[in-house]
Protein backbone atom coordinates (compact mmCIF):
# COMPACT_ATOMS: atom_id res chain seq x y z
CA UNK A 1 0.00 0.00 0.00
CA UNK A 2 1.34 3.43 -0.92
CA UNK A 3 0.94 6.33 1.48
CA UNK A 4 2.23 8.92 -0.96
CA UNK A 5 -0.06 11.16 -2.98
CA UNK A 6 -3.23 13.19 -2.60
CA UNK A 7 -5.63 12.45 0.26
CA UNK A 8 -9.15 13.77 -0.35
CA UNK A 9 -9.89 13.59 3.40
CA UNK A 10 -6.96 15.84 4.32
CA UNK A 11 -7.55 19.56 3.71
CA UNK A 12 -3.80 20.19 3.77
CA UNK A 13 -3.01 17.56 1.11
CA UNK A 14 -1.70 18.78 -2.24
CA UNK A 15 -3.25 17.41 -5.42
CA UNK A 16 -0.37 16.57 -7.73
CA UNK A 17 0.93 13.57 -9.66
CA UNK A 18 2.41 10.75 -7.60
CA UNK A 19 6.17 10.72 -7.35
CA UNK A 20 8.29 7.65 -8.11
CA UNK A 21 10.55 7.64 -5.07
CA UNK A 22 12.43 4.53 -6.14
CA UNK A 23 13.58 5.79 -9.54
CA UNK A 24 17.02 6.86 -8.28
CA UNK A 25 17.78 3.97 -5.92
CA UNK A 26 20.33 2.36 -8.24
CA UNK A 27 21.95 5.60 -9.36
CA UNK A 28 25.75 5.78 -9.37
CA UNK A 29 26.77 8.04 -6.48
CA UNK A 30 30.50 7.95 -7.16
CA UNK A 31 32.01 11.43 -6.91
CA UNK A 32 29.16 12.69 -4.73
CA UNK A 33 30.11 13.96 -1.28
CA UNK A 34 27.60 13.88 1.56
CA UNK A 35 28.20 16.08 4.60
CA UNK A 36 27.86 14.23 7.89
CA UNK A 37 27.65 16.76 10.74
CA UNK A 38 29.90 15.71 13.60
CA UNK A 39 27.37 17.08 16.12
CA UNK A 40 24.68 14.65 14.94
CA UNK A 41 26.72 11.51 15.58
CA UNK A 42 28.30 12.09 19.00
CA UNK A 43 25.45 10.65 21.04
CA UNK A 44 24.90 7.68 18.70
CA UNK A 45 28.55 6.68 18.70
CA UNK A 46 28.42 5.73 22.38
CA UNK A 47 28.13 2.05 21.40
CA UNK A 48 30.62 0.25 19.13
CA UNK A 49 27.88 -0.99 16.76
CA UNK A 50 26.55 2.54 16.21
CA UNK A 51 30.02 3.95 15.70
CA UNK A 52 30.79 1.33 13.03
CA UNK A 53 27.52 1.95 11.18
CA UNK A 54 27.97 5.71 11.18
CA UNK A 55 31.36 5.34 9.46
CA UNK A 56 29.96 3.33 6.53
CA UNK A 57 29.79 4.95 3.14
CA UNK A 58 26.47 6.72 2.42
CA UNK A 59 24.63 4.78 -0.27
CA UNK A 60 26.33 1.43 0.41
CA UNK A 61 29.79 -0.04 0.51
CA UNK A 62 30.43 -0.40 -3.22
CA UNK A 63 32.60 1.73 -5.44
CA UNK A 64 29.46 3.43 -6.72
CA UNK A 65 28.72 4.83 -3.26
CA UNK A 66 29.06 8.46 -2.23
CA UNK A 67 31.88 9.63 -0.02
CA UNK A 68 30.94 10.81 3.48
CA UNK A 69 32.69 14.01 4.52
CA UNK A 70 32.70 15.05 8.16
CA UNK A 71 31.53 18.65 8.60
CA UNK A 72 30.83 20.87 11.59
CA UNK A 73 27.59 22.70 12.37
CA UNK A 74 28.50 24.23 15.73
CA UNK A 75 25.30 26.27 16.11
CA UNK A 76 22.87 23.38 15.58
CA UNK A 77 22.09 23.20 19.29
CA UNK A 78 21.11 26.88 19.34
CA UNK A 79 18.70 26.48 16.42
CA UNK A 80 16.68 23.54 17.74
CA UNK A 81 14.04 25.40 19.79
CA UNK A 82 13.54 28.42 17.50
CA UNK A 83 13.05 26.08 14.54
CA UNK A 84 10.70 23.86 16.55
CA UNK A 85 8.47 26.77 17.54
CA UNK A 86 8.24 28.11 13.98
CA UNK A 87 7.36 24.70 12.53
CA UNK A 88 4.96 23.76 15.35
CA UNK A 89 3.01 27.01 14.99
CA UNK A 90 2.81 26.65 11.20
CA UNK A 91 1.63 23.03 11.48
CA UNK A 92 -1.00 23.90 14.09
CA UNK A 93 -2.28 26.79 11.99
CA UNK A 94 -2.39 24.67 8.86
CA UNK A 95 -4.18 21.74 10.48
CA UNK A 96 -6.62 23.83 12.52
CA UNK A 97 -7.66 25.85 9.47
CA UNK A 98 -10.17 23.12 8.65
CA UNK A 99 -12.25 24.28 11.62
CA UNK A 100 -12.79 27.76 10.20
CA UNK A 101 -16.54 27.28 9.70
CA UNK A 102 -16.31 26.78 5.96
CA UNK A 103 -16.09 22.98 5.85
CA UNK A 104 -16.36 21.83 9.47
CA UNK A 105 -17.33 23.17 12.86
CA UNK A 106 -19.68 25.97 13.81
CA UNK A 107 -20.79 28.42 11.09
CA UNK A 108 -22.81 31.59 11.64
CA UNK A 109 -26.29 31.23 10.17
CA UNK A 110 -26.72 34.75 8.80
CA UNK A 111 -24.03 36.66 6.90
CA UNK A 112 -23.79 38.93 3.88
CA UNK A 113 -20.50 37.85 2.24
CA UNK A 114 -17.45 35.67 2.86
CA UNK A 115 -15.67 38.20 5.06
CA UNK A 116 -18.81 38.72 7.15
CA UNK A 117 -19.24 34.93 7.45
CA UNK A 118 -15.69 34.54 8.77
CA UNK A 119 -16.05 37.44 11.22
CA UNK A 120 -19.39 36.28 12.62
CA UNK A 121 -18.34 32.63 12.75
CA UNK A 122 -15.13 33.38 14.62
CA UNK A 123 -16.81 35.86 16.95
CA UNK A 124 -19.59 33.48 17.91
CA UNK A 125 -17.77 30.19 17.38
CA UNK A 126 -16.10 30.07 20.77
CA UNK A 127 -19.40 30.48 22.60
CA UNK A 128 -21.65 28.48 20.23
CA UNK A 129 -23.48 25.53 21.79
CA UNK A 130 -21.93 22.20 20.93
mmCIF file of C-alpha atoms in Angstrom:
data_model
loop_
_atom_site.group_PDB
_atom_site.id
_atom_site.type_symbol
_atom_site.label_atom_id
_atom_site.label_comp_id
_atom_site.label_asym_id
_atom_site.label_seq_id
_atom_site.Cartn_x
_atom_site.Cartn_y
_atom_site.Cartn_z
ATOM 1 C CA UNK A 1 0.000 0.000 0.000
ATOM 2 C CA UNK A 2 1.341 3.428 -0.921
ATOM 3 C CA UNK A 3 0.935 6.329 1.477
ATOM 4 C CA UNK A 4 2.231 8.921 -0.962
ATOM 5 C CA UNK A 5 -0.060 11.158 -2.983
ATOM 6 C CA UNK A 6 -3.230 13.186 -2.598
ATOM 7 C CA UNK A 7 -5.632 12.449 0.264
ATOM 8 C CA UNK A 8 -9.152 13.768 -0.349
ATOM 9 C CA UNK A 9 -9.890 13.588 3.397
ATOM 10 C CA UNK A 10 -6.958 15.840 4.319
ATOM 11 C CA UNK A 11 -7.551 19.559 3.706
ATOM 12 C CA UNK A 12 -3.796 20.189 3.775
ATOM 13 C CA UNK A 13 -3.015 17.564 1.105
ATOM 14 C CA UNK A 14 -1.705 18.783 -2.240
ATOM 15 C CA UNK A 15 -3.250 17.405 -5.420
ATOM 16 C CA UNK A 16 -0.368 16.573 -7.731
ATOM 17 C CA UNK A 17 0.934 13.574 -9.662
ATOM 18 C CA UNK A 18 2.412 10.746 -7.597
ATOM 19 C CA UNK A 19 6.166 10.715 -7.347
ATOM 20 C CA UNK A 20 8.286 7.652 -8.109
ATOM 21 C CA UNK A 21 10.554 7.644 -5.069
ATOM 22 C CA UNK A 22 12.433 4.529 -6.138
ATOM 23 C CA UNK A 23 13.583 5.787 -9.541
ATOM 24 C CA UNK A 24 17.022 6.855 -8.276
ATOM 25 C CA UNK A 25 17.781 3.971 -5.921
ATOM 26 C CA UNK A 26 20.333 2.357 -8.239
ATOM 27 C CA UNK A 27 21.948 5.599 -9.362
ATOM 28 C CA UNK A 28 25.748 5.776 -9.365
ATOM 29 C CA UNK A 29 26.769 8.045 -6.480
ATOM 30 C CA UNK A 30 30.504 7.951 -7.161
ATOM 31 C CA UNK A 31 32.008 11.435 -6.906
ATOM 32 C CA UNK A 32 29.159 12.692 -4.733
ATOM 33 C CA UNK A 33 30.111 13.959 -1.275
ATOM 34 C CA UNK A 34 27.596 13.878 1.555
ATOM 35 C CA UNK A 35 28.199 16.084 4.598
ATOM 36 C CA UNK A 36 27.855 14.228 7.887
ATOM 37 C CA UNK A 37 27.650 16.757 10.739
ATOM 38 C CA UNK A 38 29.904 15.715 13.599
ATOM 39 C CA UNK A 39 27.375 17.081 16.116
ATOM 40 C CA UNK A 40 24.676 14.653 14.941
ATOM 41 C CA UNK A 41 26.723 11.514 15.579
ATOM 42 C CA UNK A 42 28.298 12.095 18.998
ATOM 43 C CA UNK A 43 25.445 10.648 21.036
ATOM 44 C CA UNK A 44 24.896 7.676 18.700
ATOM 45 C CA UNK A 45 28.547 6.676 18.704
ATOM 46 C CA UNK A 46 28.421 5.728 22.375
ATOM 47 C CA UNK A 47 28.133 2.045 21.401
ATOM 48 C CA UNK A 48 30.621 0.254 19.134
ATOM 49 C CA UNK A 49 27.877 -0.989 16.763
ATOM 50 C CA UNK A 50 26.547 2.540 16.206
ATOM 51 C CA UNK A 51 30.025 3.949 15.695
ATOM 52 C CA UNK A 52 30.791 1.331 13.028
ATOM 53 C CA UNK A 53 27.519 1.947 11.179
ATOM 54 C CA UNK A 54 27.972 5.714 11.177
ATOM 55 C CA UNK A 55 31.360 5.336 9.463
ATOM 56 C CA UNK A 56 29.956 3.333 6.531
ATOM 57 C CA UNK A 57 29.789 4.954 3.136
ATOM 58 C CA UNK A 58 26.474 6.716 2.419
ATOM 59 C CA UNK A 59 24.632 4.776 -0.273
ATOM 60 C CA UNK A 60 26.334 1.428 0.411
ATOM 61 C CA UNK A 61 29.794 -0.037 0.506
ATOM 62 C CA UNK A 62 30.426 -0.401 -3.217
ATOM 63 C CA UNK A 63 32.603 1.733 -5.444
ATOM 64 C CA UNK A 64 29.457 3.429 -6.720
ATOM 65 C CA UNK A 65 28.717 4.833 -3.256
ATOM 66 C CA UNK A 66 29.057 8.461 -2.232
ATOM 67 C CA UNK A 67 31.884 9.629 -0.018
ATOM 68 C CA UNK A 68 30.943 10.814 3.476
ATOM 69 C CA UNK A 69 32.691 14.007 4.525
ATOM 70 C CA UNK A 70 32.702 15.054 8.163
ATOM 71 C CA UNK A 71 31.529 18.653 8.596
ATOM 72 C CA UNK A 72 30.828 20.867 11.593
ATOM 73 C CA UNK A 73 27.594 22.695 12.367
ATOM 74 C CA UNK A 74 28.496 24.229 15.733
ATOM 75 C CA UNK A 75 25.295 26.268 16.109
ATOM 76 C CA UNK A 76 22.867 23.377 15.576
ATOM 77 C CA UNK A 77 22.094 23.204 19.291
ATOM 78 C CA UNK A 78 21.107 26.885 19.340
ATOM 79 C CA UNK A 79 18.696 26.476 16.422
ATOM 80 C CA UNK A 80 16.676 23.543 17.744
ATOM 81 C CA UNK A 81 14.043 25.397 19.791
ATOM 82 C CA UNK A 82 13.537 28.420 17.504
ATOM 83 C CA UNK A 83 13.052 26.085 14.542
ATOM 84 C CA UNK A 84 10.705 23.855 16.545
ATOM 85 C CA UNK A 85 8.468 26.768 17.535
ATOM 86 C CA UNK A 86 8.238 28.113 13.984
ATOM 87 C CA UNK A 87 7.364 24.702 12.527
ATOM 88 C CA UNK A 88 4.962 23.759 15.350
ATOM 89 C CA UNK A 89 3.009 27.014 14.992
ATOM 90 C CA UNK A 90 2.812 26.648 11.202
ATOM 91 C CA UNK A 91 1.633 23.028 11.483
ATOM 92 C CA UNK A 92 -0.995 23.900 14.086
ATOM 93 C CA UNK A 93 -2.279 26.785 11.990
ATOM 94 C CA UNK A 94 -2.391 24.667 8.864
ATOM 95 C CA UNK A 95 -4.178 21.743 10.481
ATOM 96 C CA UNK A 96 -6.620 23.829 12.523
ATOM 97 C CA UNK A 97 -7.660 25.848 9.469
ATOM 98 C CA UNK A 98 -10.169 23.116 8.654
ATOM 99 C CA UNK A 99 -12.253 24.279 11.623
ATOM 100 C CA UNK A 100 -12.791 27.757 10.201
ATOM 101 C CA UNK A 101 -16.544 27.276 9.702
ATOM 102 C CA UNK A 102 -16.311 26.778 5.959
ATOM 103 C CA UNK A 103 -16.086 22.978 5.853
ATOM 104 C CA UNK A 104 -16.361 21.827 9.466
ATOM 105 C CA UNK A 105 -17.334 23.167 12.855
ATOM 106 C CA UNK A 106 -19.684 25.972 13.815
ATOM 107 C CA UNK A 107 -20.791 28.422 11.089
ATOM 108 C CA UNK A 108 -22.813 31.588 11.637
ATOM 109 C CA UNK A 109 -26.293 31.227 10.169
ATOM 110 C CA UNK A 110 -26.716 34.751 8.802
ATOM 111 C CA UNK A 111 -24.030 36.659 6.901
ATOM 112 C CA UNK A 112 -23.785 38.934 3.875
ATOM 113 C CA UNK A 113 -20.502 37.853 2.239
ATOM 114 C CA UNK A 114 -17.446 35.673 2.856
ATOM 115 C CA UNK A 115 -15.668 38.196 5.060
ATOM 116 C CA UNK A 116 -18.806 38.720 7.145
ATOM 117 C CA UNK A 117 -19.244 34.932 7.453
ATOM 118 C CA UNK A 118 -15.690 34.537 8.774
ATOM 119 C CA UNK A 119 -16.049 37.442 11.222
ATOM 120 C CA UNK A 120 -19.391 36.278 12.623
ATOM 121 C CA UNK A 121 -18.341 32.628 12.752
ATOM 122 C CA UNK A 122 -15.126 33.384 14.619
ATOM 123 C CA UNK A 123 -16.808 35.864 16.949
ATOM 124 C CA UNK A 124 -19.591 33.482 17.908
ATOM 125 C CA UNK A 125 -17.766 30.186 17.379
ATOM 126 C CA UNK A 126 -16.101 30.070 20.769
ATOM 127 C CA UNK A 127 -19.401 30.482 22.604
ATOM 128 C CA UNK A 128 -21.655 28.477 20.227
ATOM 129 C CA UNK A 129 -23.482 25.533 21.788
ATOM 130 C CA UNK A 130 -21.932 22.196 20.930
#
